[in-house]
Amino acid sequence: MNLFYVENITGSTAVMSEMESRHCVKSMRLRNGDSIRCTDGNGFLYDGVLVEDNPKACVIAIRQQTAMPPELPFHLHIAVAATKNPDRLEWFVEKAVEIGVTEISIIRCAHSEKESVKTDRMERLMIAAMKQSLRFRLPAFHPAIELQALVQQYAPLHDWQKFIAYCGEENDKQELISLAAPQTNSLILIGPEGDFSPDEVVMAQQSGFRTVTFGSMRLRTETAALYACCQMHFINELKKK
Amino acid sequence: MNLFYVENITGSTAVMSEMESRHCVKSMRLRNGDSIRCTDGNGFLYDGVLVEDNPKACVIAIRQQTAMPPELPFHLHIAVAATKNPDRLEWFVEKAVEIGVTEISIIRCAHSEKESVKTDRMERLMIAAMKQSLRFRLPAFHPAIELQALVQQYAPLHDWQKFIAYCGEENDKQELISLAAPQTNSLILIGPEGDFSPDEVVMAQQSGFRTVTFGSMRLRTETAALYACCQMHFINELKKK
């Protein structure tokens, strides 16, 4: 099955972006009359027919709209520091969308070596990953937020479980997998190569974040972020049984 | 802590490869008399002193040899098809070494679009990942093996649990996490972009492999391979408790 992405579908026709149109006509060689399946990234699957195979702006006649069940029974927000090498962060974003995440934030921390990310490129990556993994919801993406602002924003949300991954010495530190509850909205903070500063950890703890570790492993920023994402899925899989 | 890699350490002195020597002298700026920690990738940590800061061949006087406990209480072998884009496979290998794996094989399947991988590059990646994640065992790496040969090799190993990830229609297919036992030697087969052929799946099943899925997710080859690696770790983490 091929899935196309079309933003804001309203009414009975939808127009693809130039990028999707080129992919549809040039790569997939679809022509007028061919069936098309697309999503708006907001949880809907649309079945339609290609009525204008224009490589700059394909037009689809929508035949059916289907509301798809949520892929995750809870909200999973991963907030991660930018990596020095942008490929590593882009890689994490692609994989997190494939495996399943509802929100990704790039946080600015005391030890951040890099603060900006290419938002357009990230969005293209996320759309491609959503289509590839047959998902129908495009995760929210925040390209730059101060750690303190994010922590303060979530401090009052008592129905969320909030974690900060920390490599430094901490007595009360436990593994994420032993602390995290299933079916619960979750925010996990992953620091930069230089880790969070002790002050940042204290600030987060005072706002209701619990420090977690990934065991004896010293993981790169992007690896820790994806590992955390996998663990949250795993915890929910087990709850099912 | 910085960890260097030196192959086959015997006796009281060790000589670094040119790559490691350059890194030691040029990047880390270590000089004669500086302390050095290195591993042979066979489970040993060596504490020593740099006695010849030659950027082509550093010499270390070994002071202490420590046998490190195994990082995994079982043998985890991931056999994966080469990806069309080599970066994707290299990415998997790096991440698998960081998270922990004992053996990686690149399998040739009916639908493989690419069969060869750059072994030297892979080994460099694995060494870098081992050092980065402070591991002391370099996983075994097999750059090219026919799927059938691998399946036949493992068929008689009844103390191993053997899985083949399959996207196709299969009634008896279950999720890896619900089938896999902890603390058990495991081999997991991950197919190419075009999936395993039905014949390949039947062949594996007849040799004691169980078909597994990763739920509703349609994961890329390298994502599925890493997801499987993470799941085996989680299963063991939980068993601890």
Coordinates of C-alpha atoms in Angstrom, one line a residue:
Chain A
M1 CA 0.0 0.0 0.0
N2 CA 1.2 3.5 -0.9
L3 CA 0.2 6.4 1.3
F4 CA 0.4 10.0 0.3
Y5 CA 0.3 13.1 2.5
V6 CA -2.1 16.0 1.9
E7 CA -2.4 18.8 4.4
N8 CA -5.8 20.1 5.5
I9 CA -8.2 17.9 3.4
T10 CA -11.6 19.5 3.4
G11 CA -14.5 18.7 1.0
S12 CA -14.5 16.2 -1.8
T13 CA -11.2 17.1 -3.6
A14 CA -7.6 17.4 -2.3
V15 CA -4.6 18.9 -3.9
M16 CA -1.1 17.4 -3.3
S17 CA 2.0 19.5 -2.6
E18 CA 4.5 19.8 -5.4
M19 CA 6.8 17.3 -3.6
E20 CA 4.0 14.7 -3.2
S21 CA 2.7 15.4 -6.7
R22 CA 6.1 14.8 -8.3
H23 CA 6.5 11.6 -6.2
C24 CA 3.0 10.5 -7.3
V25 CA 3.4 11.1 -11.1
K26 CA 7.2 10.8 -11.7
S27 CA 8.2 8.1 -9.2
M28 CA 5.0 6.1 -8.7
R29 CA 3.8 6.8 -12.3
L30 CA 0.2 7.1 -11.2
R31 CA -2.3 8.5 -13.8
N32 CA -5.8 9.8 -13.9
G33 CA -8.3 7.2 -12.7
D34 CA -5.8 5.4 -10.5
S35 CA -6.8 4.8 -6.9
I36 CA -5.0 6.9 -4.2
R37 CA -4.8 6.6 -0.5
C38 CA -3.7 9.6 1.5
T39 CA -3.7 10.9 5.0
D40 CA -3.8 14.4 6.4
G41 CA -1.6 13.5 9.3
N42 CA -4.5 14.2 11.7
G43 CA -5.7 10.6 12.0
F44 CA -7.7 10.3 8.9
L45 CA -7.2 7.9 5.9
Y46 CA -8.7 9.1 2.6
D47 CA -9.5 6.8 -0.3
G48 CA -9.8 8.6 -3.6
V49 CA -9.1 8.7 -7.3
L50 CA -6.5 10.7 -9.1
V51 CA -8.3 13.1 -11.4
E52 CA -5.5 15.5 -12.3
D53 CA -2.0 13.8 -12.7
N54 CA -0.2 17.1 -12.7
P55 CA 3.4 16.7 -11.4
K56 CA 3.2 20.1 -9.8
A57 CA -0.3 19.7 -8.2
C58 CA -2.1 16.4 -8.3
V59 CA -5.8 16.6 -7.7
I60 CA -7.6 13.7 -5.9
A61 CA -11.4 13.1 -5.8
I62 CA -12.1 11.9 -2.3
R63 CA -14.4 8.9 -2.2
Q64 CA -14.2 7.9 1.5
Q65 CA -12.8 9.3 4.8
T66 CA -11.9 6.9 7.6
A67 CA -11.0 7.9 11.1
M68 CA -8.1 5.7 12.2
P69 CA -7.8 4.6 15.8
P70 CA -5.0 6.2 17.7
E71 CA -1.7 4.4 17.3
L72 CA -0.7 5.1 20.9
P73 CA -3.1 4.9 23.9
F74 CA -1.3 7.8 25.6
H75 CA 0.7 10.9 24.7
L76 CA 4.4 10.3 24.3
H77 CA 6.5 13.5 24.3
I78 CA 10.3 13.1 23.8
A79 CA 12.3 16.3 24.4
V80 CA 15.9 16.0 23.3
A81 CA 18.9 18.3 22.9
A82 CA 20.3 18.9 19.4
T83 CA 23.3 16.8 18.5
K84 CA 26.5 18.3 17.2
N85 CA 26.1 16.2 14.1
P86 CA 22.6 17.0 12.7
D87 CA 22.4 13.6 11.0
R88 CA 22.2 12.0 14.4
L89 CA 19.2 14.1 15.5
E90 CA 17.5 13.6 12.1
W91 CA 18.0 9.9 12.4
F92 CA 16.3 9.9 15.9
V93 CA 13.4 11.9 14.6
E94 CA 12.8 9.5 11.6
K95 CA 13.0 6.4 13.8
A96 CA 10.8 7.9 16.6
V97 CA 8.1 8.6 14.0
E98 CA 8.4 5.1 12.6
I99 CA 8.2 3.5 16.0
G100 CA 5.6 5.9 17.3
V101 CA 5.7 9.2 19.2
T102 CA 3.2 12.0 19.5
E103 CA 5.4 15.0 20.1
I104 CA 9.1 15.8 19.7
S105 CA 10.8 18.9 21.1
I106 CA 14.4 20.1 20.6
I107 CA 15.5 21.5 23.9
R108 CA 18.2 24.1 24.6
C109 CA 20.3 23.2 27.6
A110 CA 23.3 24.6 29.5
H111 CA 25.6 22.1 27.7
S112 CA 24.0 22.3 24.3
E113 CA 26.7 22.6 21.6
K114 CA 24.1 23.2 18.9
E115 CA 20.9 25.0 19.2
S116 CA 19.2 25.2 15.8
V117 CA 17.8 22.5 13.5
K118 CA 16.6 22.6 10.0
T119 CA 12.8 22.6 10.5
D120 CA 11.9 22.1 6.9
R121 CA 14.1 19.1 6.6
M122 CA 12.8 17.6 9.8
E123 CA 9.2 18.0 8.7
R124 CA 10.0 16.3 5.4
L125 CA 11.7 13.5 7.2
M126 CA 8.7 13.1 9.6
I127 CA 6.2 13.0 6.7
A128 CA 8.2 10.4 4.9
A129 CA 8.5 8.3 8.0
M130 CA 4.8 8.6 8.8
K131 CA 3.9 7.4 5.3
Q132 CA 6.6 4.7 5.3
S133 CA 5.3 3.2 8.5
L134 CA 1.6 3.6 7.5
R135 CA 0.8 6.0 10.3
F136 CA -1.9 8.6 10.0
R137 CA -0.8 11.1 12.6
L138 CA 2.1 13.5 12.1
P139 CA 3.7 14.1 15.5
A140 CA 4.0 17.7 16.7
F141 CA 7.5 19.1 16.3
H142 CA 9.0 22.0 18.3
P143 CA 12.4 22.9 16.8
A144 CA 13.7 25.0 19.7
I145 CA 12.5 25.4 23.3
E146 CA 14.5 26.4 26.4
L147 CA 14.7 23.5 28.9
Q148 CA 13.5 25.7 31.7
A149 CA 10.4 26.9 29.7
L150 CA 9.4 23.3 29.0
V151 CA 9.9 22.1 32.6
Q152 CA 7.8 25.0 33.8
Q153 CA 5.1 24.3 31.3
Y154 CA 4.8 20.7 32.5
A155 CA 5.3 21.3 36.2
P156 CA 1.5 21.8 36.8
L157 CA 0.5 18.7 34.7
H158 CA 0.1 16.2 37.5
D159 CA -1.5 13.5 35.4
W160 CA 1.7 13.3 33.3
Q161 CA 4.7 11.2 34.3
K162 CA 7.8 13.2 33.7
F163 CA 11.4 11.9 33.5
I164 CA 14.8 13.4 33.0
A165 CA 17.5 11.0 31.8
Y166 CA 20.8 11.7 33.7
C167 CA 24.2 10.0 33.5
G168 CA 25.7 11.9 36.5
E169 CA 25.9 10.5 40.0
E170 CA 22.4 10.3 41.6
N171 CA 21.4 8.0 44.4
D172 CA 17.7 7.9 43.8
K173 CA 18.2 7.2 40.1
Q174 CA 16.3 4.2 38.7
E175 CA 15.8 2.7 35.3
L176 CA 13.0 4.2 33.2
I177 CA 11.5 0.8 32.6
S178 CA 11.1 0.1 36.3
L179 CA 9.6 3.6 37.0
A180 CA 7.3 4.3 34.1
A181 CA 3.6 3.4 34.3
P182 CA 1.8 2.2 31.1
Q183 CA -1.1 4.0 29.4
T184 CA 0.1 7.3 31.0
N185 CA 1.0 10.5 29.2
S186 CA 4.7 10.8 29.4
L187 CA 7.4 13.4 28.9
I188 CA 11.0 12.3 28.8
L189 CA 14.0 14.7 28.7
I190 CA 17.2 13.6 27.0
G191 CA 20.3 15.8 27.4
P192 CA 23.1 16.9 25.1
E193 CA 26.5 15.1 24.7
G194 CA 27.7 16.9 27.8
D195 CA 24.6 15.7 29.8
F196 CA 22.3 18.0 31.8
S197 CA 24.0 20.3 34.3
P198 CA 23.4 19.5 38.0
D199 CA 21.4 22.7 38.3
E200 CA 19.2 21.6 35.4
V201 CA 18.6 18.3 37.1
V202 CA 17.6 19.9 40.4
M203 CA 15.3 22.4 38.6
A204 CA 13.6 19.4 36.9
Q205 CA 13.3 17.4 40.1
Q206 CA 11.8 20.4 41.9
S207 CA 9.1 20.5 39.1
G208 CA 8.2 16.9 39.5
F209 CA 10.6 15.2 37.1
R210 CA 12.2 11.9 38.2
T211 CA 15.8 11.1 37.2
V212 CA 16.2 7.9 35.2
T213 CA 19.0 6.0 33.8
F214 CA 19.4 3.4 31.1
G215 CA 21.4 1.0 33.2
S216 CA 25.1 0.7 32.8
M217 CA 25.0 1.8 29.2
R218 CA 26.6 5.1 28.1
L219 CA 24.3 6.0 25.2
R220 CA 24.7 8.8 22.7
T221 CA 22.0 11.5 22.9
E222 CA 20.0 10.2 19.9
T223 CA 20.4 6.5 21.0
A224 CA 19.1 7.3 24.5
A225 CA 16.2 9.2 23.0
L226 CA 15.2 6.3 20.8
Y227 CA 15.8 3.8 23.5
A228 CA 13.4 5.7 25.8
C229 CA 10.8 5.8 23.0
C230 CA 11.1 2.0 22.6
Q231 CA 10.8 1.4 26.3
M232 CA 7.6 3.3 26.6
H233 CA 6.1 1.2 23.8
F234 CA 7.4 -2.0 25.4
I235 CA 5.8 -1.0 28.8
N236 CA 2.5 -0.6 27.1
E237 CA 2.7 -3.8 25.1
L238 CA 3.2 -5.7 28.4
K239 CA 0.3 -4.0 30.0
K240 CA -1.9 -5.4 27.2
K241 CA -1.2 -9.0 28.4
Chain B
M1 CA 36.7 8.3 30.8
N2 CA 38.3 7.6 27.5
L3 CA 38.7 4.1 26.2
F4 CA 41.1 3.0 23.5
Y5 CA 41.0 -0.2 21.5
V6 CA 44.1 -2.4 21.1
E7 CA 43.8 -5.7 19.4
N8 CA 45.4 -8.8 21.0
I9 CA 47.1 -7.4 24.1
T10 CA 49.6 -9.9 25.4
G11 CA 52.3 -9.2 27.9
S12 CA 53.1 -5.9 29.6
T13 CA 53.2 -3.6 26.6
A14 CA 50.5 -2.9 23.9
V15 CA 50.9 -1.1 20.6
M16 CA 47.9 0.9 19.2
S17 CA 46.9 0.9 15.6
E18 CA 47.7 3.9 13.5
M19 CA 44.1 5.1 13.7
E20 CA 44.0 4.8 17.5
S21 CA 47.5 6.3 17.9
R22 CA 46.5 9.4 15.8
H23 CA 43.4 9.8 17.9
C24 CA 45.4 9.4 21.1
V25 CA 48.2 11.9 20.2
K26 CA 46.5 14.3 17.8
S27 CA 42.9 14.5 19.0
M28 CA 43.3 13.7 22.7
R29 CA 46.8 15.2 22.9
L30 CA 48.0 12.5 25.3
R31 CA 51.7 12.4 26.0
N32 CA 54.3 10.1 27.6
G33 CA 53.4 9.4 31.2
D34 CA 49.7 10.0 30.7
S35 CA 47.4 7.2 32.0
I36 CA 45.6 5.2 29.3
R37 CA 42.6 2.9 29.6
C38 CA 42.1 0.4 26.8
T39 CA 40.2 -2.7 25.9
D40 CA 41.0 -5.6 23.6
G41 CA 37.3 -6.1 22.7
N42 CA 37.4 -9.5 24.4
G43 CA 36.1 -8.5 27.8
F44 CA 39.3 -7.1 29.3
L45 CA 40.0 -3.5 30.6
Y46 CA 43.6 -2.5 30.7
D47 CA 45.0 0.3 32.8
G48 CA 48.4 1.6 31.6
V49 CA 50.7 4.4 30.9
L50 CA 51.6 5.9 27.5
V51 CA 55.4 5.3 27.1
E52 CA 55.7 6.2 23.4
D53 CA 53.4 8.9 22.1
N54 CA 54.1 8.1 18.5
P55 CA 51.1 9.2 16.3
K56 CA 51.7 6.2 14.1
A57 CA 52.2 3.6 16.8
C58 CA 51.6 4.5 20.5
V59 CA 53.1 2.2 23.0
I60 CA 51.3 1.5 26.4
A61 CA 52.9 0.0 29.4
I62 CA 50.2 -2.2 30.9
R63 CA 49.9 -1.8 34.7
Q64 CA 46.7 -3.8 35.3
Q65 CA 44.3 -6.2 33.5
T66 CA 40.7 -6.4 34.7
A67 CA 38.2 -9.0 33.4
M68 CA 34.9 -7.2 32.9
P69 CA 31.6 -9.0 33.6
P70 CA 29.6 -9.9 30.5
E71 CA 27.3 -7.0 29.5
L72 CA 24.6 -9.5 28.3
P73 CA 23.6 -12.6 30.3
F74 CA 22.9 -14.4 27.0
H75 CA 24.0 -14.5 23.4
L76 CA 22.1 -12.1 21.2
H77 CA 22.6 -12.6 17.5
I78 CA 20.8 -10.3 15.0
A79 CA 20.9 -11.4 11.4
V80 CA 19.7 -8.7 9.0
A81 CA 19.5 -8.2 5.3
A82 CA 21.6 -5.4 3.7
T83 CA 19.7 -2.2 3.1
K84 CA 19.6 -0.5 -0.3
N85 CA 21.1 2.6 1.3
P86 CA 24.3 1.5 3.2
D87 CA 23.9 4.3 5.7
R88 CA 20.8 2.6 7.1
L89 CA 22.6 -0.6 7.8
E90 CA 25.7 1.1 9.2
W91 CA 23.3 3.1 11.5
F92 CA 21.8 -0.1 12.8
V93 CA 25.2 -1.7 13.5
E94 CA 26.4 1.4 15.4
K95 CA 23.2 1.5 17.5
A96 CA 23.1 -2.2 18.1
V97 CA 26.7 -2.1 19.5
E98 CA 25.8 0.9 21.7
I99 CA 22.7 -0.8 23.1
G100 CA 24.3 -4.3 23.2
V101 CA 24.5 -7.2 20.9
T102 CA 26.9 -10.2 20.8
E103 CA 26.8 -11.1 17.1
I104 CA 25.6 -9.4 13.8
S105 CA 25.3 -11.2 10.5
I106 CA 24.3 -9.7 7.2
I107 CA 22.1 -12.2 5.4
R108 CA 21.5 -12.7 1.7
C109 CA 17.8 -13.3 1.0
A110 CA 15.6 -13.9 -2.1
H111 CA 14.5 -10.3 -2.1
S112 CA 17.9 -8.7 -1.1
E113 CA 18.5 -5.7 -3.3
K114 CA 22.1 -5.3 -2.0
E115 CA 24.4 -8.1 -1.0
S116 CA 27.8 -6.6 -0.1
V117 CA 28.8 -4.3 2.8
K118 CA 32.0 -2.4 3.5
T119 CA 33.5 -4.7 6.1
D120 CA 36.4 -2.3 7.1
R121 CA 34.0 0.6 7.6
M122 CA 31.6 -1.6 9.6
E123 CA 34.5 -2.7 11.9
R124 CA 35.6 0.9 12.4
L125 CA 32.0 1.8 13.3
M126 CA 31.7 -1.1 15.7
I127 CA 35.0 -0.3 17.5
A128 CA 34.0 3.4 17.8
A129 CA 30.6 2.4 19.2
M130 CA 32.1 0.0 21.6
K131 CA 34.5 2.6 23.0
Q132 CA 31.8 5.3 23.0
S133 CA 29.4 3.2 25.1
L134 CA 32.2 1.9 27.4
R135 CA 31.8 -1.7 26.4
F136 CA 34.6 -4.2 26.5
R137 CA 33.4 -6.8 24.0
L138 CA 33.5 -6.2 20.2
P139 CA 30.5 -8.1 18.7
A140 CA 31.3 -10.7 16.1
F141 CA 30.4 -9.5 12.6
H142 CA 29.7 -11.7 9.5
P143 CA 29.5 -9.5 6.4
A144 CA 27.7 -12.0 4.1
I145 CA 26.0 -15.3 4.8
E146 CA 23.2 -17.0 2.8
L147 CA 20.0 -17.1 4.8
Q148 CA 19.6 -20.9 4.2
A149 CA 23.1 -21.6 5.4
L150 CA 22.5 -19.6 8.6
V151 CA 19.1 -21.3 9.2
Q152 CA 20.7 -24.8 8.7
Q153 CA 23.6 -23.9 11.0
Y154 CA 21.1 -23.0 13.9
A155 CA 18.5 -25.7 13.2
P156 CA 20.2 -28.2 15.5
L157 CA 20.8 -25.7 18.4
H158 CA 17.8 -26.5 20.5
D159 CA 18.8 -24.4 23.5
W160 CA 18.5 -21.3 21.3
Q161 CA 15.3 -19.4 20.7
K162 CA 15.1 -18.5 17.0
F163 CA 12.7 -16.0 15.4
I164 CA 12.1 -14.7 11.9
A165 CA 10.4 -11.3 11.6
Y166 CA 7.8 -11.4 8.9
C167 CA 5.3 -8.8 7.7
G168 CA 3.3 -11.1 5.4
E169 CA 0.1 -12.8 6.4
E170 CA 0.6 -15.4 9.0
N171 CA -2.0 -16.7 11.4
D172 CA 0.3 -18.0 14.1
K173 CA 2.4 -14.9 14.1
Q174 CA 2.9 -13.2 17.5
E175 CA 4.8 -10.3 18.9
L176 CA 8.4 -10.9 19.7
I177 CA 8.0 -9.6 23.3
S178 CA 5.2 -12.1 24.0
L179 CA 7.2 -15.1 22.7
A180 CA 10.8 -14.4 23.7
A181 CA 12.1 -15.9 26.9
P182 CA 14.7 -13.9 29.0
Q183 CA 18.2 -15.1 29.7
T184 CA 18.1 -17.3 26.6
N185 CA 20.5 -17.3 23.6
S186 CA 18.5 -15.7 20.8
L187 CA 18.8 -15.4 17.0
I188 CA 16.5 -13.0 15.2
L189 CA 16.2 -12.8 11.4
I190 CA 15.2 -9.4 9.9
G191 CA 14.4 -9.4 6.2
P192 CA 15.1 -6.9 3.3
E193 CA 12.9 -4.1 2.2
G194 CA 10.9 -6.6 0.1
D195 CA 10.5 -8.9 3.2
F196 CA 11.3 -12.6 3.3
S197 CA 9.8 -14.8 0.6
P198 CA 7.1 -17.2 1.7
D199 CA 9.5 -20.1 0.9
E200 CA 12.1 -18.6 3.1
V201 CA 9.6 -18.3 6.0
V202 CA 8.5 -21.9 5.5
M203 CA 12.2 -23.1 5.4
A204 CA 12.9 -21.2 8.7
Q205 CA 9.8 -22.5 10.4
Q206 CA 10.7 -26.1 9.4
S207 CA 14.1 -25.5 11.1
G208 CA 12.5 -24.3 14.4
F209 CA 12.2 -20.6 13.8
R210 CA 9.0 -18.9 15.0
T211 CA 7.5 -16.0 13.0
V212 CA 7.2 -12.8 14.9
T213 CA 5.8 -9.4 14.2
F214 CA 6.3 -5.9 15.7
G215 CA 2.6 -5.3 16.0
S216 CA 0.8 -3.0 13.5
M217 CA 4.0 -1.1 12.8
R218 CA 5.5 -1.3 9.3
L219 CA 9.2 -0.7 10.2
R220 CA 12.1 -0.3 7.9
T221 CA 14.7 -3.1 7.9
E222 CA 17.2 -1.3 10.1
T223 CA 14.4 0.0 12.4
A224 CA 13.0 -3.5 12.9
A225 CA 16.5 -4.9 13.6
L226 CA 17.2 -2.3 16.3
Y227 CA 13.6 -2.6 17.7
A228 CA 14.2 -6.3 18.1
C229 CA 17.5 -5.7 19.8
C230 CA 15.9 -3.3 22.3
Q231 CA 13.1 -5.7 23.0
M232 CA 15.5 -8.5 24.0
H233 CA 17.2 -6.1 26.4
F234 CA 13.9 -5.1 28.0
I235 CA 12.7 -8.7 28.4
N236 CA 15.9 -9.3 30.4
E237 CA 15.6 -6.1 32.4
L238 CA 12.1 -7.1 33.5
K239 CA 13.2 -10.6 34.4
K240 CA 15.7 -9.1 36.9
K241 CA 12.9 -7.6 38.9

